[in-house]
CSV table of C-alpha atoms in Angstrom, one decimal:
chain,number,residue,atom,x,y,z
A,415,UNK,CA,4.7,-17.3,16.4
A,416,UNK,CA,1.5,-15.3,16.9
A,417,UNK,CA,-0.1,-14.1,13.7
A,418,UNK,CA,-1.1,-10.6,12.7
A,419,UNK,CA,-3.6,-9.2,15.2
A,420,UNK,CA,-6.1,-6.4,14.6
A,421,UNK,CA,-8.3,-4.5,17.0
A,422,UNK,CA,-11.1,-3.9,17.2
A,423,UNK,CA,-12.7,-6.7,15.2
A,424,UNK,CA,-16.0,-4.8,14.7
A,425,UNK,CA,-16.8,-1.2,14.8
A,426,UNK,CA,-20.0,0.9,14.2
A,427,UNK,CA,-19.6,4.6,13.5
A,428,UNK,CA,-21.8,7.3,12.1
A,429,UNK,CA,-21.1,9.6,9.1
A,430,UNK,CA,-18.7,12.4,9.8
A,431,UNK,CA,-17.0,10.6,12.7
A,432,UNK,CA,-13.4,9.5,12.6
A,433,UNK,CA,-12.0,6.0,13.4
A,434,UNK,CA,-8.6,4.5,14.3
A,435,UNK,CA,-7.8,0.9,13.6
A,436,UNK,CA,-4.8,-0.9,15.1
A,437,UNK,CA,-2.6,-3.7,13.7
A,438,UNK,CA,0.2,-5.7,15.4
A,439,UNK,CA,2.4,-7.5,12.8
A,440,UNK,CA,4.0,-10.9,13.2
A,441,UNK,CA,7.1,-10.7,15.5
A,442,UNK,CA,10.1,-9.7,13.4
A,443,UNK,CA,8.1,-8.4,10.5
A,444,UNK,CA,8.9,-4.8,9.7
A,445,UNK,CA,6.5,-4.0,6.8
A,446,UNK,CA,2.8,-3.4,7.4
A,447,UNK,CA,0.3,-2.9,4.6
A,448,UNK,CA,-3.4,-2.0,4.8
A,449,UNK,CA,-6.1,-3.1,2.4
A,450,UNK,CA,-9.8,-2.4,2.1
A,451,UNK,CA,-12.2,-5.1,1.1
A,452,UNK,CA,-15.7,-4.2,-0.2
A,453,UNK,CA,-18.2,-6.4,-2.2
A,454,UNK,CA,-18.0,-4.1,-5.2
A,455,UNK,CA,-14.2,-3.3,-5.4
A,456,UNK,CA,-12.7,-6.4,-3.9
A,457,UNK,CA,-9.4,-6.1,-2.0
A,458,UNK,CA,-7.7,-2.8,-2.6
A,459,UNK,CA,-4.3,-1.6,-1.4
A,460,UNK,CA,-4.4,1.4,0.9
A,461,UNK,CA,-0.8,2.0,2.0
A,462,UNK,CA,2.4,0.3,3.2
A,463,UNK,CA,4.6,1.3,6.1
A,464,UNK,CA,8.2,0.2,6.7
A,465,UNK,CA,10.5,1.5,9.4
A,466,UNK,CA,7.9,4.1,10.5
A,467,UNK,CA,7.7,5.6,7.0
A,468,UNK,CA,5.0,5.3,4.4
A,469,UNK,CA,6.7,3.6,1.5
A,470,UNK,CA,3.8,3.1,-0.9
A,471,UNK,CA,0.3,4.4,-1.3
A,472,UNK,CA,-2.8,3.3,-3.2
A,473,UNK,CA,-5.5,5.5,-4.8
A,474,UNK,CA,-7.5,6.5,-1.7
A,475,UNK,CA,-8.4,10.1,-0.6
A,476,UNK,CA,-6.4,11.9,2.0
A,477,UNK,CA,-9.1,11.0,4.6
A,478,UNK,CA,-7.3,7.7,4.9
A,479,UNK,CA,-4.0,7.9,6.7
A,480,UNK,CA,-1.8,5.8,8.8
A,481,UNK,CA,1.4,5.6,10.8
A,482,UNK,CA,3.8,3.0,12.1
A,483,UNK,CA,5.5,2.9,15.5
A,484,UNK,CA,9.1,1.9,16.3
A,485,UNK,CA,7.9,-1.6,17.4
A,486,UNK,CA,6.3,-2.0,13.8
A,487,UNK,CA,2.8,-1.8,15.1
A,488,UNK,CA,0.6,0.3,12.8
A,489,UNK,CA,-2.6,2.3,13.0
A,490,UNK,CA,-4.8,3.6,10.3
A,491,UNK,CA,-7.2,6.5,10.6
A,492,UNK,CA,-10.2,7.4,8.6
A,493,UNK,CA,-11.6,10.9,9.1
A,494,UNK,CA,-15.0,12.3,8.1
A,495,UNK,CA,-16.4,8.9,7.6
A,496,UNK,CA,-18.7,8.3,4.6
A,497,UNK,CA,-21.2,5.5,4.1
A,498,UNK,CA,-19.0,4.1,1.4
A,499,UNK,CA,-16.2,3.5,3.9
A,500,UNK,CA,-18.1,0.5,5.3
A,501,UNK,CA,-15.8,-2.4,4.6
A,502,UNK,CA,-13.5,-5.0,6.0
A,503,UNK,CA,-10.1,-3.4,6.7
A,504,UNK,CA,-7.2,-5.9,6.5
A,505,UNK,CA,-3.7,-5.5,7.7
A,506,UNK,CA,-0.8,-7.6,6.4
A,507,UNK,CA,2.8,-7.9,7.5
A,508,UNK,CA,6.0,-9.2,5.9
A,509,UNK,CA,9.7,-9.2,6.6
A,510,UNK,CA,10.2,-7.2,3.4
A,511,UNK,CA,13.8,-7.0,2.7
A,512,UNK,CA,14.1,-4.7,-0.3
A,513,UNK,CA,14.2,-6.5,-3.6
A,514,UNK,CA,13.1,-9.8,-2.2
A,515,UNK,CA,9.8,-11.4,-3.3
A,516,UNK,CA,8.0,-11.9,0.0
A,517,UNK,CA,4.7,-13.2,1.2
A,518,UNK,CA,2.3,-10.9,3.1
A,519,UNK,CA,0.4,-12.5,6.0
A,520,UNK,CA,-3.0,-11.1,6.8
A,521,UNK,CA,-4.8,-10.5,10.1
A,522,UNK,CA,-8.5,-11.3,10.6
A,523,UNK,CA,-9.6,-7.8,9.7
A,524,UNK,CA,-11.7,-5.0,11.3
A,525,UNK,CA,-15.3,-4.9,10.1
A,526,UNK,CA,-16.3,-1.2,9.9
A,527,UNK,CA,-20.0,-0.2,9.5
A,528,UNK,CA,-20.8,3.4,8.9
A,529,UNK,CA,-24.4,4.5,9.5
B,1083,UNK,CA,-8.3,-0.7,-15.1
B,1084,UNK,CA,-8.2,-4.2,-13.5
B,1085,UNK,CA,-4.6,-5.5,-13.7
B,1086,UNK,CA,-5.4,-8.9,-12.2
B,1087,UNK,CA,-8.6,-10.7,-13.4
B,1088,UNK,CA,-10.3,-13.8,-12.2
B,1089,UNK,CA,-13.0,-14.2,-14.8
B,1090,UNK,CA,-14.9,-17.0,-13.1
B,1091,UNK,CA,-16.8,-15.7,-10.1
B,1092,UNK,CA,-17.7,-19.3,-9.0
B,1093,UNK,CA,-16.7,-22.9,-9.5
B,1094,UNK,CA,-18.4,-26.1,-8.3
B,1095,UNK,CA,-16.5,-29.3,-8.0
B,1096,UNK,CA,-17.2,-32.7,-6.6
B,1097,UNK,CA,-15.1,-34.1,-3.7
B,1098,UNK,CA,-12.0,-36.0,-5.0
B,1099,UNK,CA,-11.9,-34.2,-8.4
B,1100,UNK,CA,-9.6,-31.5,-9.5
B,1101,UNK,CA,-10.4,-27.8,-9.0
B,1102,UNK,CA,-8.7,-25.4,-11.4
B,1103,UNK,CA,-8.9,-21.7,-10.7
B,1104,UNK,CA,-7.7,-19.3,-13.3
B,1105,UNK,CA,-6.2,-15.8,-13.2
B,1106,UNK,CA,-5.0,-13.4,-15.9
B,1107,UNK,CA,-2.9,-10.3,-15.5
B,1108,UNK,CA,-2.0,-7.4,-17.8
B,1109,UNK,CA,1.1,-5.9,-16.3
B,1110,UNK,CA,4.3,-7.6,-17.5
B,1111,UNK,CA,6.2,-6.0,-14.6
B,1112,UNK,CA,4.6,-8.3,-12.1
B,1113,UNK,CA,7.2,-10.7,-10.8
B,1114,UNK,CA,5.6,-12.6,-7.9
B,1115,UNK,CA,2.2,-14.2,-7.8
B,1116,UNK,CA,0.3,-15.5,-4.8
B,1117,UNK,CA,-2.9,-17.4,-4.1
B,1118,UNK,CA,-4.9,-16.8,-0.9
B,1119,UNK,CA,-7.9,-18.5,0.5
B,1120,UNK,CA,-10.6,-16.6,2.4
B,1121,UNK,CA,-13.5,-17.5,4.5
B,1122,UNK,CA,-16.2,-14.9,5.3
B,1123,UNK,CA,-15.3,-12.5,8.1
B,1124,UNK,CA,-11.7,-13.7,8.2
B,1125,UNK,CA,-8.5,-12.5,6.7
B,1126,UNK,CA,-7.0,-14.1,3.6
B,1127,UNK,CA,-4.8,-17.1,4.3
B,1128,UNK,CA,-1.7,-17.6,2.2
B,1129,UNK,CA,-1.8,-20.8,0.1
B,1130,UNK,CA,1.1,-20.9,-2.4
B,1131,UNK,CA,3.2,-18.5,-4.5
B,1132,UNK,CA,5.3,-18.5,-7.6
B,1133,UNK,CA,8.1,-16.3,-8.8
B,1134,UNK,CA,8.1,-15.1,-12.4
B,1135,UNK,CA,11.3,-17.1,-13.0
B,1136,UNK,CA,9.4,-20.4,-12.5
B,1137,UNK,CA,6.5,-22.0,-14.4
B,1138,UNK,CA,5.3,-24.4,-11.7
B,1139,UNK,CA,5.3,-24.6,-7.9
B,1140,UNK,CA,3.8,-27.4,-5.8
B,1141,UNK,CA,2.8,-27.7,-2.2
B,1142,UNK,CA,0.9,-30.8,-1.2
B,1143,UNK,CA,-2.5,-30.8,-3.0
B,1144,UNK,CA,-1.9,-27.3,-4.4
B,1145,UNK,CA,0.0,-26.6,-7.6
B,1146,UNK,CA,0.3,-23.2,-9.3
B,1147,UNK,CA,1.2,-22.9,-13.0
B,1148,UNK,CA,2.5,-19.7,-14.6
B,1149,UNK,CA,2.4,-19.0,-18.3
B,1150,UNK,CA,4.3,-15.7,-18.7
B,1151,UNK,CA,3.7,-15.4,-22.4
B,1152,UNK,CA,0.0,-15.7,-21.9
B,1153,UNK,CA,0.1,-13.6,-18.7
B,1154,UNK,CA,-1.9,-16.4,-17.1
B,1155,UNK,CA,-1.7,-18.5,-13.9
B,1156,UNK,CA,-3.8,-21.2,-12.5
B,1157,UNK,CA,-4.2,-23.0,-9.2
B,1158,UNK,CA,-4.9,-26.7,-9.2
B,1159,UNK,CA,-6.2,-28.4,-6.2
B,1160,UNK,CA,-6.1,-32.2,-6.2
B,1161,UNK,CA,-8.0,-33.9,-4.8
B,1162,UNK,CA,-10.6,-31.3,-3.8
B,1163,UNK,CA,-12.1,-31.6,-0.3
B,1164,UNK,CA,-15.2,-30.0,1.2
B,1165,UNK,CA,-13.0,-27.9,3.5
B,1166,UNK,CA,-11.5,-26.3,0.4
B,1167,UNK,CA,-14.8,-24.4,-0.1
B,1168,UNK,CA,-13.9,-20.7,0.2
B,1169,UNK,CA,-13.1,-17.7,-1.9
B,1170,UNK,CA,-9.8,-17.9,-3.7
B,1171,UNK,CA,-7.9,-14.7,-4.5
B,1172,UNK,CA,-5.1,-14.4,-7.0
B,1173,UNK,CA,-2.6,-11.6,-6.2
B,1174,UNK,CA,0.4,-10.1,-8.0
B,1175,UNK,CA,3.3,-8.2,-6.7
B,1176,UNK,CA,4.8,-5.2,-8.5
B,1177,UNK,CA,8.0,-4.2,-6.7
B,1178,UNK,CA,9.1,-0.6,-7.1
B,1179,UNK,CA,11.8,1.4,-5.6
B,1180,UNK,CA,9.6,2.3,-2.6
B,1181,UNK,CA,8.3,-1.1,-1.7
B,1182,UNK,CA,5.6,-3.7,-2.8
B,1183,UNK,CA,1.9,-3.8,-2.9
B,1184,UNK,CA,-0.3,-6.7,-3.7
B,1185,UNK,CA,-2.8,-6.3,-6.6
B,1186,UNK,CA,-5.8,-8.7,-6.1
B,1187,UNK,CA,-8.2,-10.2,-8.4
B,1188,UNK,CA,-11.9,-10.1,-7.4
B,1189,UNK,CA,-11.9,-13.8,-6.3
B,1190,UNK,CA,-13.5,-17.1,-7.3
B,1191,UNK,CA,-15.8,-18.8,-4.9
B,1192,UNK,CA,-15.1,-22.6,-4.9
B,1193,UNK,CA,-17.7,-25.0,-3.7
B,1194,UNK,CA,-16.7,-28.6,-3.2
B,1195,UNK,CA,-19.6,-31.0,-2.7
B,1196,UNK,CA,-19.3,-34.4,-1.0
């Protein structure tokens, strides 16, 4: 099976712009989660989507949003970019049957640099 | 408030010896724990996991131990190999009615020298 794929791999934007990142989960996986990795804060949970619905959300401002499509592919959007949004954005997928402890599998990430 | 802590930012080990990476957590509701390995500019790769109903899980050279009373888990790598050099993240899962999210520690950089 192909793994989690993310596009683009690298992105440079300027402050105030907005950006959309894409994630395709492992075939058959219905849950997609997004994480932000920065040197200072480590890996932090952004949000999780399941069956096209946001099911869980971390402590990030409303500038960070996402959506999931019927084929489980997901996008996340960051509006009004700030310098502090420079980070590696990681997508993870899992089968995620409710109540079952499951492993999340990560994609390679999108490296975003905000200038 | 950091719920998952990896107090050692780095660890150096010689090839062939045991590597022990430690992780502490504060939330007794966590019921599933995972270890990931990460190289720079790549996504984390899943290594091994353990449910809170167990105290040990093995997979080849990797063994994870869980001590629920101490809220502590450790990853043992035996024997260590130079290719094991990477950042290791401990993560915990806290299922709620809406779904699950992984809470990560800040990582330990393992260096295995030949």
